Amino acid sequence: MNTQHFLTLNDLPASTLKSLIHRAVELKALTKSGAIFEPLKNRSLAMLFSKSSTRTRVSFEVGMRQLGGGTLNLSPNDTQIGRGEPLEDTARVISSMVDAVMIRTDDHAKVTKFAEFSSVPVINGLTDDFHPCQLLADMQTLYELRGSIAGATIAWVGDGNNVCNSFMNAAKLFDFTLNIATPTGYEPNSKIIEANKTNLRLINDPNEAVFNADVVVTDTWASMGQEDEKKQRLNAFKGYCVDQSLMNKASKDAIFMHCLPAYRGLECSAQVIEGPQSVVFQEAENRLHAQKALLEHLLA
Ligand code: CP
Ligand code: NVA
């Protein structure tokens, strides 16, 4: 089927991603002006959540509502997925009734399979491997604060996880340098490194990674689904906390980013996340605006 999906950032060309960022800024201003803009009247987005969510859930729900449409909030237990109905059947049934489907799940192969059988766009709302919607909001935030993203140096400090993988894709698409500092054994996916290597520097030492960086970004050390590894991870990531002394090694006006939820005292200090360099709540709000631009692009 020739349906446009958004399972990773690479599903859209760089030029389209940049247009979406500009559109997100426009839609943000439009919403704040109080204007009503409902290009998706009577359209429906099904949201399938197999993992917890605050930002993704609220931003898609409110975003669809502001664009004139509505959402269905589904979980495996509310549907026959929980009783073993095949994804191939679920995808064909749900997509015959709604205009788009957003999925948050564990195995990335599940969203790929769903998309294969879906007649409407499928949006990845986070898998174990990628979080492309987060990167749309992050790139919007950087664009708002800095005007341009190309040529910037961004330091990723911490776990080589799903958000890191999407950051690696973004590095190539938006042409910035991504310094990645992870403990040995917690590096990101090697295939994604290989695909984006022109824009990456893999480093173990966080001090080296953040040196002169324009942006320092981190995320939880134990993602959803890794709860059993938490103790072992807390040990492995000692020395990777983004605290003020680490931020001081970055560029003088460096900003601090985090997709949230954050664990103060672990991957970042309370001082940094609550401090003047932190833009985490602008990032979170931009989930709404960036995804409205995405929904408009895929559906209108
Ligand atoms: N950043 C993010 O995706 O947050 P939620 O898990 O709350 O959706
Ligand atoms: N890496 C985190 C991101 C949460 C938004 C997780 O997967 O749990």
Tab-separated table of C-alpha atoms and ligand atoms in Angstrom:
chain	number	residue	atom	x	y	z
A	1	MET	CA	0.000	0.000	0.000
A	2	ASN	CA	1.246	3.494	-0.813
A	3	THR	CA	0.250	5.109	2.445
A	4	GLN	CA	2.646	7.621	4.035
A	5	HIS	CA	3.607	6.456	7.523
A	6	PHE	CA	5.840	8.065	10.164
A	7	LEU	CA	7.647	5.208	11.870
A	8	THR	CA	11.077	6.831	11.906
A	9	LEU	CA	12.276	10.311	10.898
A	10	ASN	CA	13.660	8.747	7.719
A	11	ASP	CA	10.119	8.149	6.446
A	12	LEU	CA	10.010	11.808	5.385
A	13	PRO	CA	12.625	13.700	3.354
A	14	ALA	CA	14.687	16.315	5.210
A	15	SER	CA	12.952	19.093	3.263
A	16	THR	CA	9.523	17.908	4.475
A	17	LEU	CA	10.749	17.597	8.067
A	18	LYS	CA	12.028	21.179	7.926
A	19	SER	CA	8.691	22.373	6.494
A	20	LEU	CA	6.914	20.584	9.345
A	21	ILE	CA	9.058	22.460	11.887
A	22	HIS	CA	8.187	25.797	10.250
A	23	ARG	CA	4.527	24.812	10.130
A	24	ALA	CA	4.622	23.800	13.807
A	25	VAL	CA	5.857	27.293	14.703
A	26	GLU	CA	2.984	28.802	12.652
A	27	LEU	CA	0.382	26.519	14.220
A	28	LYS	CA	1.711	27.350	17.696
A	29	ALA	CA	1.238	31.078	17.022
A	30	LEU	CA	-2.212	30.441	15.547
A	31	THR	CA	-3.335	28.486	18.614
A	32	LYS	CA	-1.957	31.112	20.976
A	33	SER	CA	-3.807	33.845	19.050
A	34	GLY	CA	-7.057	32.043	19.876
A	35	ALA	CA	-7.889	31.376	16.214
A	36	ILE	CA	-9.990	28.329	15.356
A	37	PHE	CA	-8.394	26.185	12.625
A	38	GLU	CA	-10.112	22.870	11.986
A	39	PRO	CA	-8.811	21.221	8.811
A	40	LEU	CA	-9.393	17.744	10.317
A	41	LYS	CA	-13.106	18.138	11.134
A	42	ASN	CA	-14.782	14.737	11.552
A	43	ARG	CA	-11.457	12.909	11.215
A	44	SER	CA	-10.376	10.298	13.773
A	45	LEU	CA	-7.025	9.207	15.185
A	46	ALA	CA	-6.881	5.835	16.972
A	47	MET	CA	-4.209	5.780	19.674
A	48	LEU	CA	-2.911	2.376	20.804
A	49	PHE	CA	-0.871	2.584	23.985
A	50	SER	CA	0.890	-0.536	25.322
A	51	LYS	CA	3.164	1.634	27.508
A	52	SER	CA	2.531	4.585	29.827
A	53	SER	CA	2.492	8.137	28.515
A	54	THR	CA	1.723	11.667	29.630
A	55	ARG	CA	3.046	13.951	26.868
A	56	THR	CA	2.330	11.744	23.860
A	57	ARG	CA	-1.193	10.939	25.028
A	58	VAL	CA	-2.169	14.515	25.892
A	59	SER	CA	-0.505	16.130	22.872
A	60	PHE	CA	-2.123	13.816	20.300
A	61	GLU	CA	-5.507	14.012	22.026
A	62	VAL	CA	-5.517	17.806	22.329
A	63	GLY	CA	-3.845	18.257	18.931
A	64	MET	CA	-6.578	16.310	17.121
A	65	ARG	CA	-9.255	18.181	19.052
A	66	GLN	CA	-7.759	21.578	18.160
A	67	LEU	CA	-7.630	20.550	14.480
A	68	GLY	CA	-11.344	19.688	14.613
A	69	GLY	CA	-11.040	15.909	14.865
A	70	GLY	CA	-11.199	13.331	17.622
A	71	THR	CA	-9.262	10.437	19.109
A	72	LEU	CA	-9.906	6.927	20.400
A	73	ASN	CA	-7.683	5.932	23.282
A	74	LEU	CA	-7.086	2.174	23.113
A	75	SER	CA	-4.882	-0.236	25.025
A	76	PRO	CA	-4.271	-3.951	24.484
A	77	ASN	CA	-6.699	-4.715	27.293
A	78	ASP	CA	-9.526	-2.650	25.792
A	79	THR	CA	-9.170	-4.399	22.471
A	80	GLN	CA	-8.890	-7.965	21.218
A	81	ILE	CA	-5.123	-7.406	20.802
A	82	GLY	CA	-4.799	-8.380	24.463
A	83	ARG	CA	-6.528	-11.681	23.712
A	84	GLY	CA	-4.262	-12.459	20.801
A	85	GLU	CA	-6.008	-11.083	17.713
A	86	PRO	CA	-3.261	-10.806	15.079
A	87	LEU	CA	-1.898	-7.316	14.363
A	88	GLU	CA	-2.504	-7.909	10.648
A	89	ASP	CA	-6.250	-8.260	11.309
A	90	THR	CA	-6.375	-5.450	13.866
A	91	ALA	CA	-4.600	-3.096	11.455
A	92	ARG	CA	-7.003	-3.829	8.607
A	93	VAL	CA	-10.069	-3.425	10.838
A	94	ILE	CA	-9.047	-0.248	12.688
A	95	SER	CA	-7.679	1.446	9.566
A	96	SER	CA	-10.967	0.802	7.743
A	97	MET	CA	-12.734	3.045	10.274
A	98	VAL	CA	-10.279	5.791	11.279
A	99	ASP	CA	-8.052	8.260	9.396
A	100	ALA	CA	-4.753	7.591	11.180
A	101	VAL	CA	-3.322	5.393	13.915
A	102	MET	CA	-0.731	6.339	16.551
A	103	ILE	CA	1.008	3.430	18.281
A	104	ARG	CA	3.223	3.276	21.372
A	105	THR	CA	4.619	-0.190	21.922
A	106	ASP	CA	7.760	-2.196	22.663
A	107	ASP	CA	9.023	-4.053	19.596
A	108	HIS	CA	9.506	-1.746	16.595
A	109	ALA	CA	8.589	-4.672	14.318
A	110	LYS	CA	5.031	-4.365	15.638
A	111	VAL	CA	4.551	-0.866	14.216
A	112	THR	CA	6.182	-1.936	10.962
A	113	LYS	CA	3.805	-4.901	10.724
A	114	PHE	CA	0.789	-2.753	11.613
A	115	ALA	CA	1.775	-0.189	8.966
A	116	GLU	CA	2.137	-2.912	6.357
A	117	PHE	CA	-1.522	-3.841	6.818
A	118	SER	CA	-2.923	-0.375	7.518
A	119	SER	CA	-4.748	1.576	4.828
A	120	VAL	CA	-4.192	4.850	6.722
A	121	PRO	CA	-1.041	6.581	8.056
A	122	VAL	CA	0.587	4.990	11.105
A	123	ILE	CA	2.577	7.225	13.480
A	124	ASN	CA	5.194	5.836	15.854
A	125	GLY	CA	4.516	7.272	19.313
A	126	LEU	CA	7.620	5.459	20.707
A	127	THR	CA	8.994	1.976	20.363
A	128	ASP	CA	12.008	0.340	22.010
A	129	ASP	CA	14.037	1.566	19.017
A	130	PHE	CA	12.769	5.025	18.030
A	131	HIS	CA	10.854	8.106	19.166
A	132	PRO	CA	10.535	10.259	16.027
A	133	CYS	CA	7.718	12.522	17.320
A	134	GLN	CA	9.993	13.598	20.176
A	135	LEU	CA	12.620	14.687	17.660
A	136	LEU	CA	10.118	16.796	15.714
A	137	ALA	CA	9.398	18.721	18.926
A	138	ASP	CA	13.099	18.907	19.822
A	139	MET	CA	14.050	20.248	16.386
A	140	GLN	CA	11.220	22.800	16.618
A	141	THR	CA	12.549	23.889	20.022
A	142	LEU	CA	16.088	24.292	18.707
A	143	TYR	CA	14.822	26.201	15.677
A	144	GLU	CA	12.808	28.550	17.916
A	145	LEU	CA	15.765	29.185	20.210
A	146	ARG	CA	18.635	29.255	17.741
A	147	GLY	CA	17.136	29.916	14.310
A	148	SER	CA	19.235	27.259	12.666
A	149	ILE	CA	20.125	23.694	13.541
A	150	ALA	CA	22.632	22.861	10.786
A	151	GLY	CA	26.220	23.006	11.999
A	152	ALA	CA	25.332	22.835	15.713
A	153	THR	CA	27.092	20.453	18.099
A	154	ILE	CA	24.754	18.443	20.300
A	155	ALA	CA	26.029	16.207	23.088
A	156	TRP	CA	24.000	13.157	24.068
A	157	VAL	CA	25.015	11.961	27.547
A	158	GLY	CA	23.662	8.703	28.962
A	159	ASP	CA	21.902	5.677	27.526
A	160	GLY	CA	22.067	4.837	23.807
A	161	ASN	CA	18.299	4.333	23.745
A	162	ASN	CA	15.289	4.932	21.493
A	163	VAL	CA	15.496	8.733	21.800
A	164	CYS	CA	19.243	8.585	21.099
A	165	ASN	CA	18.579	6.496	17.966
A	166	SER	CA	16.137	9.122	16.716
A	167	PHE	CA	18.668	11.853	17.557
A	168	MET	CA	21.189	10.004	15.364
A	169	ASN	CA	18.735	10.018	12.453
A	170	ALA	CA	18.064	13.719	13.088
A	171	ALA	CA	21.805	14.496	13.063
A	172	LYS	CA	22.079	13.418	9.444
A	173	LEU	CA	18.726	14.843	8.300
A	174	PHE	CA	19.225	18.246	9.960
A	175	ASP	CA	23.027	18.206	9.510
A	176	PHE	CA	24.314	18.710	13.027
A	177	THR	CA	27.123	16.900	14.848
A	178	LEU	CA	26.018	14.528	17.593
A	179	ASN	CA	28.623	13.641	20.227
A	180	ILE	CA	27.415	10.531	22.034
A	181	ALA	CA	28.786	9.668	25.480
A	182	THR	CA	27.549	6.347	26.849
A	183	PRO	CA	29.124	3.839	29.218
A	184	THR	CA	30.627	0.806	27.467
A	185	GLY	CA	27.881	-1.676	26.722
A	186	TYR	CA	25.167	0.995	26.485
A	187	GLU	CA	26.039	2.358	23.037
A	188	PRO	CA	23.175	2.944	20.600
A	189	ASN	CA	22.154	0.566	17.817
A	190	SER	CA	25.160	-0.167	15.566
A	191	LYS	CA	23.149	-0.187	12.308
A	192	ILE	CA	21.798	3.282	13.065
A	193	ILE	CA	25.333	4.454	13.916
A	194	GLU	CA	26.566	3.130	10.584
A	195	ALA	CA	23.758	4.835	8.656
A	196	ASN	CA	24.438	8.240	10.225
A	197	LYS	CA	28.181	8.007	10.952
A	198	THR	CA	29.119	11.157	9.000
A	199	ASN	CA	27.366	13.216	11.697
A	200	LEU	CA	28.307	11.231	14.821
A	201	ARG	CA	31.201	11.073	17.272
A	202	LEU	CA	31.135	8.167	19.731
A	203	ILE	CA	32.889	9.020	22.962
A	204	ASN	CA	32.842	7.406	26.402
A	205	ASP	CA	33.811	10.454	28.427
A	206	PRO	CA	30.892	12.862	29.040
A	207	ASN	CA	33.348	15.741	29.683
A	208	GLU	CA	34.795	15.324	26.213
A	209	ALA	CA	31.351	14.951	24.617
A	210	VAL	CA	29.941	18.167	26.080
A	211	PHE	CA	33.071	20.280	25.499
A	212	ASN	CA	31.911	23.450	23.675
A	213	ALA	CA	28.576	21.817	22.746
A	214	ASP	CA	25.599	24.043	21.899
A	215	VAL	CA	23.124	21.602	23.398
A	216	VAL	CA	23.412	18.913	26.081
A	217	VAL	CA	20.686	16.272	26.038
A	218	THR	CA	19.976	13.242	28.159
A	219	ASP	CA	17.179	10.807	29.007
A	220	THR	CA	16.348	8.241	31.681
A	221	TRP	CA	18.915	5.503	32.306
A	222	ALA	CA	16.183	2.843	32.439
A	223	SER	CA	13.554	3.113	29.729
A	224	MET	CA	10.095	1.581	29.897
A	225	GLY	CA	10.522	-2.189	29.763
A	226	GLN	CA	13.960	-2.072	31.456
A	227	GLU	CA	12.649	-1.856	35.019
A	228	ASP	CA	14.373	-5.134	35.964
A	229	GLU	CA	17.777	-3.739	34.934
A	230	LYS	CA	17.421	-0.579	36.995
A	231	LYS	CA	19.877	-1.485	39.756
A	232	GLN	CA	22.586	-2.601	37.362
A	233	ARG	CA	22.024	0.491	35.209
A	234	LEU	CA	22.331	2.876	38.164
A	235	ASN	CA	25.820	1.476	38.722
A	236	ALA	CA	26.812	1.508	35.068
A	237	PHE	CA	25.782	5.147	34.567
A	238	LYS	CA	27.609	6.605	37.578
A	239	GLY	CA	29.516	9.629	36.286
A	240	TYR	CA	26.980	10.314	33.524
A	241	CYS	CA	24.726	12.689	35.473
A	242	VAL	CA	24.295	16.021	33.679
A	243	ASP	CA	25.025	18.345	36.584
A	244	GLN	CA	26.087	21.977	36.624
A	245	SER	CA	29.805	21.198	36.507
A	246	LEU	CA	29.253	19.182	33.300
A	247	MET	CA	27.033	21.929	31.807
A	248	ASN	CA	29.808	24.445	32.549
A	249	LYS	CA	32.075	22.581	30.118
A	250	ALA	CA	29.626	23.111	27.255
A	251	SER	CA	29.379	26.379	25.338
A	252	LYS	CA	28.611	29.392	27.561
A	253	ASP	CA	25.028	29.703	26.263
A	254	ALA	CA	24.401	25.967	25.887
A	255	ILE	CA	20.886	24.688	26.452
A	256	PHE	CA	19.811	21.564	28.297
A	257	MET	CA	17.200	19.235	26.782
A	258	HIS	CA	15.388	16.164	28.086
A	259	CYS	CA	12.318	14.475	26.583
A	260	LEU	CA	10.881	13.842	30.078
A	261	PRO	CA	9.941	12.151	32.328
A	262	ALA	CA	13.171	13.020	34.174
A	263	TYR	CA	14.702	11.508	37.274
A	264	ARG	CA	16.434	14.267	39.226
A	265	GLY	CA	19.671	13.178	40.872
A	266	LEU	CA	20.151	10.387	38.318
A	267	GLU	CA	20.567	11.386	34.651
A	268	CYS	CA	20.439	15.109	35.500
A	269	SER	CA	20.646	17.247	38.608
A	270	ALA	CA	17.672	19.219	39.909
A	271	GLN	CA	19.799	22.358	39.534
A	272	VAL	CA	20.273	21.811	35.791
A	273	ILE	CA	16.717	20.806	34.923
A	274	GLU	CA	15.265	23.682	36.961
A	275	GLY	CA	18.011	26.116	35.921
A	276	PRO	CA	18.123	28.868	33.286
A	277	GLN	CA	19.739	26.650	30.620
A	278	SER	CA	16.907	24.111	30.701
A	279	VAL	CA	14.291	24.206	27.914
A	280	VAL	CA	12.540	20.958	28.841
A	281	PHE	CA	9.056	22.422	29.241
A	282	GLN	CA	9.224	24.256	25.911
A	283	GLU	CA	10.246	20.905	24.399
A	284	ALA	CA	7.295	19.189	26.056
A	285	GLU	CA	4.806	21.835	24.892
A	286	ASN	CA	6.166	21.613	21.361
A	287	ARG	CA	5.046	17.989	21.175
A	288	LEU	CA	1.563	19.438	20.678
A	289	HIS	CA	2.492	21.869	17.920
A	290	ALA	CA	4.932	19.609	16.059
A	291	GLN	CA	2.458	16.720	15.990
A	292	LYS	CA	-0.344	18.998	14.789
A	293	ALA	CA	1.906	19.889	11.842
A	294	LEU	CA	2.534	16.164	11.303
A	295	LEU	CA	-1.184	15.280	11.485
A	296	GLU	CA	-2.050	18.098	9.076
A	297	HIS	CA	0.642	16.877	6.664
A	298	LEU	CA	-0.460	13.232	6.801
A	299	LEU	CA	-4.234	13.779	6.876
A	300	ALA	CA	-5.372	17.107	5.484
B	1	CP	N1	8.535	12.338	26.094
B	1	CP	C1	7.487	11.507	26.068
B	1	CP	O1	7.226	10.832	25.083
B	1	CP	O2	6.718	11.507	27.195
B	1	CP	P1	5.533	10.516	27.555
B	1	CP	O3	6.143	9.174	27.829
B	1	CP	O4	4.908	11.123	28.766
B	1	CP	O5	4.580	10.456	26.396
B	2	NVA	N1	13.641	6.388	26.704
B	2	NVA	C1	12.396	6.616	27.413
B	2	NVA	C2	11.628	7.723	26.772
B	2	NVA	C3	10.341	8.067	27.447
B	2	NVA	C4	9.582	9.130	26.736
B	2	NVA	C5	11.584	5.332	27.419
B	2	NVA	O1	11.536	4.648	26.395
B	2	NVA	O2	11.023	4.999	28.454
